[in-house]
């Protein structure tokens, strides 16, 4: 894909910092800070020409831009500290729109104990927002820690965002009882809740690149095979809607979602009950969706029992879906 090819070319120019702990294939940069603490850092950018969805407000953009950066920090075990925000502002944009954007940033900061440290304002032809988030961790969770026998969990079920994108991008009418607010203002677990699971987790990633691609990145980094179950991974309500309107819910969930910011993680099988007990105690939705085995790639067990390969496709920056 274009994004990954560009990343490869960039790292042909630079030498990797040997003191950076996770390497170039992860979604965050990680450095020791003192003797016991670890800095966890991420940058993410919103560009109106590629990322703007119909109905999105500037408040939503502020919220979503901050969540997209913070998600990678938290899923890796970083306790939120602060963020920096850089804006590109067209001269046609009103001060009120900029204020709305920062109200969205503020509300994410309030929910997650994040501080705005500063940033940069620039005049530009189109609107863009880059957010740098910084967190502090005692231990970081890599992508490459999954082992055969581990259980695969997620903090949400799938096909919800996929269906919302179909509705928004194709101008369709939402079905009854279908709320698309979560697409505009996605939620992630707070560190306070997520920290209860860190001692059990062997690998983690968020699903912002889509379910299929995110799981493939996890399997490739860990050099294992991941098998998910169709019956466990799909949200029953949205599965029912998809089938009523003639859409394949599994295809939607695997390949046509993205930016869900659902946490995907693996856990040693002996701690499966501990994770489910902790989830109930802190009121966090956690679902078992599959398992890790020897081999490579990602596979899905269909309802009739057959196993199918899950291809390495999903939400790619600059391409939307790399189908």
mmCIF file with all atom_site columns, C-alpha atoms in Angstrom, residues 243-316:
data_model
loop_
_atom_site.group_PDB
_atom_site.id
_atom_site.type_symbol
_atom_site.label_atom_id
_atom_site.label_alt_id
_atom_site.label_comp_id
_atom_site.label_asym_id
_atom_site.label_entity_id
_atom_site.label_seq_id
_atom_site.pdbx_PDB_ins_code
_atom_site.Cartn_x
_atom_site.Cartn_y
_atom_site.Cartn_z
_atom_site.occupancy
_atom_site.B_iso_or_equiv
_atom_site.pdbx_formal_charge
_atom_site.auth_seq_id
_atom_site.auth_comp_id
_atom_site.auth_asym_id
_atom_site.auth_atom_id
_atom_site.pdbx_PDB_model_num
ATOM 1  C CA . UNK A 1 243 ? -28.700 -8.819  6.123  1.00 0.00 ? 243 UNK A CA 1
ATOM 2  C CA . UNK A 1 244 ? -32.030 -6.979  5.809  1.00 0.00 ? 244 UNK A CA 1
ATOM 3  C CA . UNK A 1 245 ? -30.598 -4.461  3.320  1.00 0.00 ? 245 UNK A CA 1
ATOM 4  C CA . UNK A 1 246 ? -28.572 -7.015  1.369  1.00 0.00 ? 246 UNK A CA 1
ATOM 5  C CA . UNK A 1 247 ? -25.048 -6.275  2.643  1.00 0.00 ? 247 UNK A CA 1
ATOM 6  C CA . UNK A 1 248 ? -22.483 -8.886  3.689  1.00 0.00 ? 248 UNK A CA 1
ATOM 7  C CA . UNK A 1 249 ? -21.792 -8.043  7.363  1.00 0.00 ? 249 UNK A CA 1
ATOM 8  C CA . UNK A 1 250 ? -18.539 -10.005 7.550  1.00 0.00 ? 250 UNK A CA 1
ATOM 9  C CA . UNK A 1 251 ? -17.051 -8.318  4.477  1.00 0.00 ? 251 UNK A CA 1
ATOM 10 C CA . UNK A 1 252 ? -18.099 -4.930  5.847  1.00 0.00 ? 252 UNK A CA 1
ATOM 11 C CA . UNK A 1 253 ? -16.594 -5.666  9.260  1.00 0.00 ? 253 UNK A CA 1
ATOM 12 C CA . UNK A 1 254 ? -13.311 -7.005  7.893  1.00 0.00 ? 254 UNK A CA 1
ATOM 13 C CA . UNK A 1 255 ? -12.556 -4.762  4.949  1.00 0.00 ? 255 UNK A CA 1
ATOM 14 C CA . UNK A 1 256 ? -14.784 -1.685  4.860  1.00 0.00 ? 256 UNK A CA 1
ATOM 15 C CA . UNK A 1 257 ? -14.483 -0.311  8.374  1.00 0.00 ? 257 UNK A CA 1
ATOM 16 C CA . UNK A 1 258 ? -11.749 1.752   9.930  1.00 0.00 ? 258 UNK A CA 1
ATOM 17 C CA . UNK A 1 259 ? -11.215 4.485   12.485 1.00 0.00 ? 259 UNK A CA 1
ATOM 18 C CA . UNK A 1 260 ? -13.195 2.510   15.077 1.00 0.00 ? 260 UNK A CA 1
ATOM 19 C CA . UNK A 1 261 ? -10.367 2.812   17.627 1.00 0.00 ? 261 UNK A CA 1
ATOM 20 C CA . UNK A 1 262 ? -11.495 -0.483  19.150 1.00 0.00 ? 262 UNK A CA 1
ATOM 21 C CA . UNK A 1 263 ? -8.654  -2.089  21.105 1.00 0.00 ? 263 UNK A CA 1
ATOM 22 C CA . UNK A 1 264 ? -7.532  -5.511  19.849 1.00 0.00 ? 264 UNK A CA 1
ATOM 23 C CA . UNK A 1 265 ? -5.343  -7.488  22.257 1.00 0.00 ? 265 UNK A CA 1
ATOM 24 C CA . UNK A 1 266 ? -4.066  -10.945 23.083 1.00 0.00 ? 266 UNK A CA 1
ATOM 25 C CA . UNK A 1 267 ? -3.871  -12.608 26.488 1.00 0.00 ? 267 UNK A CA 1
ATOM 26 C CA . UNK A 1 268 ? -2.362  -15.877 27.764 1.00 0.00 ? 268 UNK A CA 1
ATOM 27 C CA . UNK A 1 269 ? -5.230  -18.369 27.844 1.00 0.00 ? 269 UNK A CA 1
ATOM 28 C CA . UNK A 1 270 ? -4.835  -18.991 31.593 1.00 0.00 ? 270 UNK A CA 1
ATOM 29 C CA . UNK A 1 271 ? -5.833  -15.351 32.203 1.00 0.00 ? 271 UNK A CA 1
ATOM 30 C CA . UNK A 1 272 ? -8.992  -15.397 30.065 1.00 0.00 ? 272 UNK A CA 1
ATOM 31 C CA . UNK A 1 273 ? -11.304 -15.515 33.096 1.00 0.00 ? 273 UNK A CA 1
ATOM 32 C CA . UNK A 1 274 ? -9.308  -12.812 34.863 1.00 0.00 ? 274 UNK A CA 1
ATOM 33 C CA . UNK A 1 275 ? -9.781  -10.455 31.919 1.00 0.00 ? 275 UNK A CA 1
ATOM 34 C CA . UNK A 1 276 ? -13.523 -11.057 31.739 1.00 0.00 ? 276 UNK A CA 1
ATOM 35 C CA . UNK A 1 277 ? -13.836 -10.600 35.518 1.00 0.00 ? 277 UNK A CA 1
ATOM 36 C CA . UNK A 1 278 ? -11.861 -7.336  35.438 1.00 0.00 ? 278 UNK A CA 1
ATOM 37 C CA . UNK A 1 279 ? -13.976 -6.094  32.512 1.00 0.00 ? 279 UNK A CA 1
ATOM 38 C CA . UNK A 1 280 ? -17.162 -6.661  34.491 1.00 0.00 ? 280 UNK A CA 1
ATOM 39 C CA . UNK A 1 281 ? -15.671 -5.008  37.588 1.00 0.00 ? 281 UNK A CA 1
ATOM 40 C CA . UNK A 1 282 ? -14.697 -1.791  35.757 1.00 0.00 ? 282 UNK A CA 1
ATOM 41 C CA . UNK A 1 283 ? -17.708 -1.797  33.392 1.00 0.00 ? 283 UNK A CA 1
ATOM 42 C CA . UNK A 1 284 ? -15.709 -2.115  30.177 1.00 0.00 ? 284 UNK A CA 1
ATOM 43 C CA . UNK A 1 285 ? -17.030 -4.024  27.171 1.00 0.00 ? 285 UNK A CA 1
ATOM 44 C CA . UNK A 1 286 ? -14.568 -6.813  26.329 1.00 0.00 ? 286 UNK A CA 1
ATOM 45 C CA . UNK A 1 287 ? -15.268 -9.636  23.883 1.00 0.00 ? 287 UNK A CA 1
ATOM 46 C CA . UNK A 1 288 ? -13.419 -12.836 23.101 1.00 0.00 ? 288 UNK A CA 1
ATOM 47 C CA . UNK A 1 289 ? -13.233 -12.975 19.293 1.00 0.00 ? 289 UNK A CA 1
ATOM 48 C CA . UNK A 1 290 ? -10.635 -15.655 18.519 1.00 0.00 ? 290 UNK A CA 1
ATOM 49 C CA . UNK A 1 291 ? -7.321  -17.300 19.329 1.00 0.00 ? 291 UNK A CA 1
ATOM 50 C CA . UNK A 1 292 ? -3.648  -17.387 18.343 1.00 0.00 ? 292 UNK A CA 1
ATOM 51 C CA . UNK A 1 293 ? -2.072  -20.482 16.760 1.00 0.00 ? 293 UNK A CA 1
ATOM 52 C CA . UNK A 1 294 ? 1.169   -21.514 15.103 1.00 0.00 ? 294 UNK A CA 1
ATOM 53 C CA . UNK A 1 295 ? 1.440   -20.442 11.481 1.00 0.00 ? 295 UNK A CA 1
ATOM 54 C CA . UNK A 1 296 ? 0.929   -17.117 9.753  1.00 0.00 ? 296 UNK A CA 1
ATOM 55 C CA . UNK A 1 297 ? -1.774  -14.753 8.577  1.00 0.00 ? 297 UNK A CA 1
ATOM 56 C CA . UNK A 1 298 ? -5.316  -14.161 9.777  1.00 0.00 ? 298 UNK A CA 1
ATOM 57 C CA . UNK A 1 299 ? -8.202  -16.545 9.264  1.00 0.00 ? 299 UNK A CA 1
ATOM 58 C CA . UNK A 1 300 ? -11.924 -16.459 10.015 1.00 0.00 ? 300 UNK A CA 1
ATOM 59 C CA . UNK A 1 301 ? -14.081 -19.389 11.061 1.00 0.00 ? 301 UNK A CA 1
ATOM 60 C CA . UNK A 1 302 ? -17.412 -19.069 9.227  1.00 0.00 ? 302 UNK A CA 1
ATOM 61 C CA . UNK A 1 303 ? -20.699 -20.026 10.818 1.00 0.00 ? 303 UNK A CA 1
ATOM 62 C CA . UNK A 1 304 ? -20.828 -23.252 8.747  1.00 0.00 ? 304 UNK A CA 1
ATOM 63 C CA . UNK A 1 305 ? -17.429 -24.242 10.152 1.00 0.00 ? 305 UNK A CA 1
ATOM 64 C CA . UNK A 1 306 ? -15.080 -23.613 7.219  1.00 0.00 ? 306 UNK A CA 1
ATOM 65 C CA . UNK A 1 307 ? -11.945 -21.489 7.679  1.00 0.00 ? 307 UNK A CA 1
ATOM 66 C CA . UNK A 1 308 ? -11.231 -18.658 5.219  1.00 0.00 ? 308 UNK A CA 1
ATOM 67 C CA . UNK A 1 309 ? -8.183  -16.423 4.844  1.00 0.00 ? 309 UNK A CA 1
ATOM 68 C CA . UNK A 1 310 ? -8.536  -12.776 5.900  1.00 0.00 ? 310 UNK A CA 1
ATOM 69 C CA . UNK A 1 311 ? -6.601  -10.651 3.431  1.00 0.00 ? 311 UNK A CA 1
ATOM 70 C CA . UNK A 1 312 ? -4.289  -7.820  4.433  1.00 0.00 ? 312 UNK A CA 1
ATOM 71 C CA . UNK A 1 313 ? -6.609  -5.031  3.345  1.00 0.00 ? 313 UNK A CA 1
ATOM 72 C CA . UNK A 1 314 ? -8.299  -2.169  5.121  1.00 0.00 ? 314 UNK A CA 1
ATOM 73 C CA . UNK A 1 315 ? -8.398  1.563   5.768  1.00 0.00 ? 315 UNK A CA 1
ATOM 74 C CA . UNK A 1 316 ? -5.270  3.097   4.235  1.00 0.00 ? 316 UNK A CA 1
#
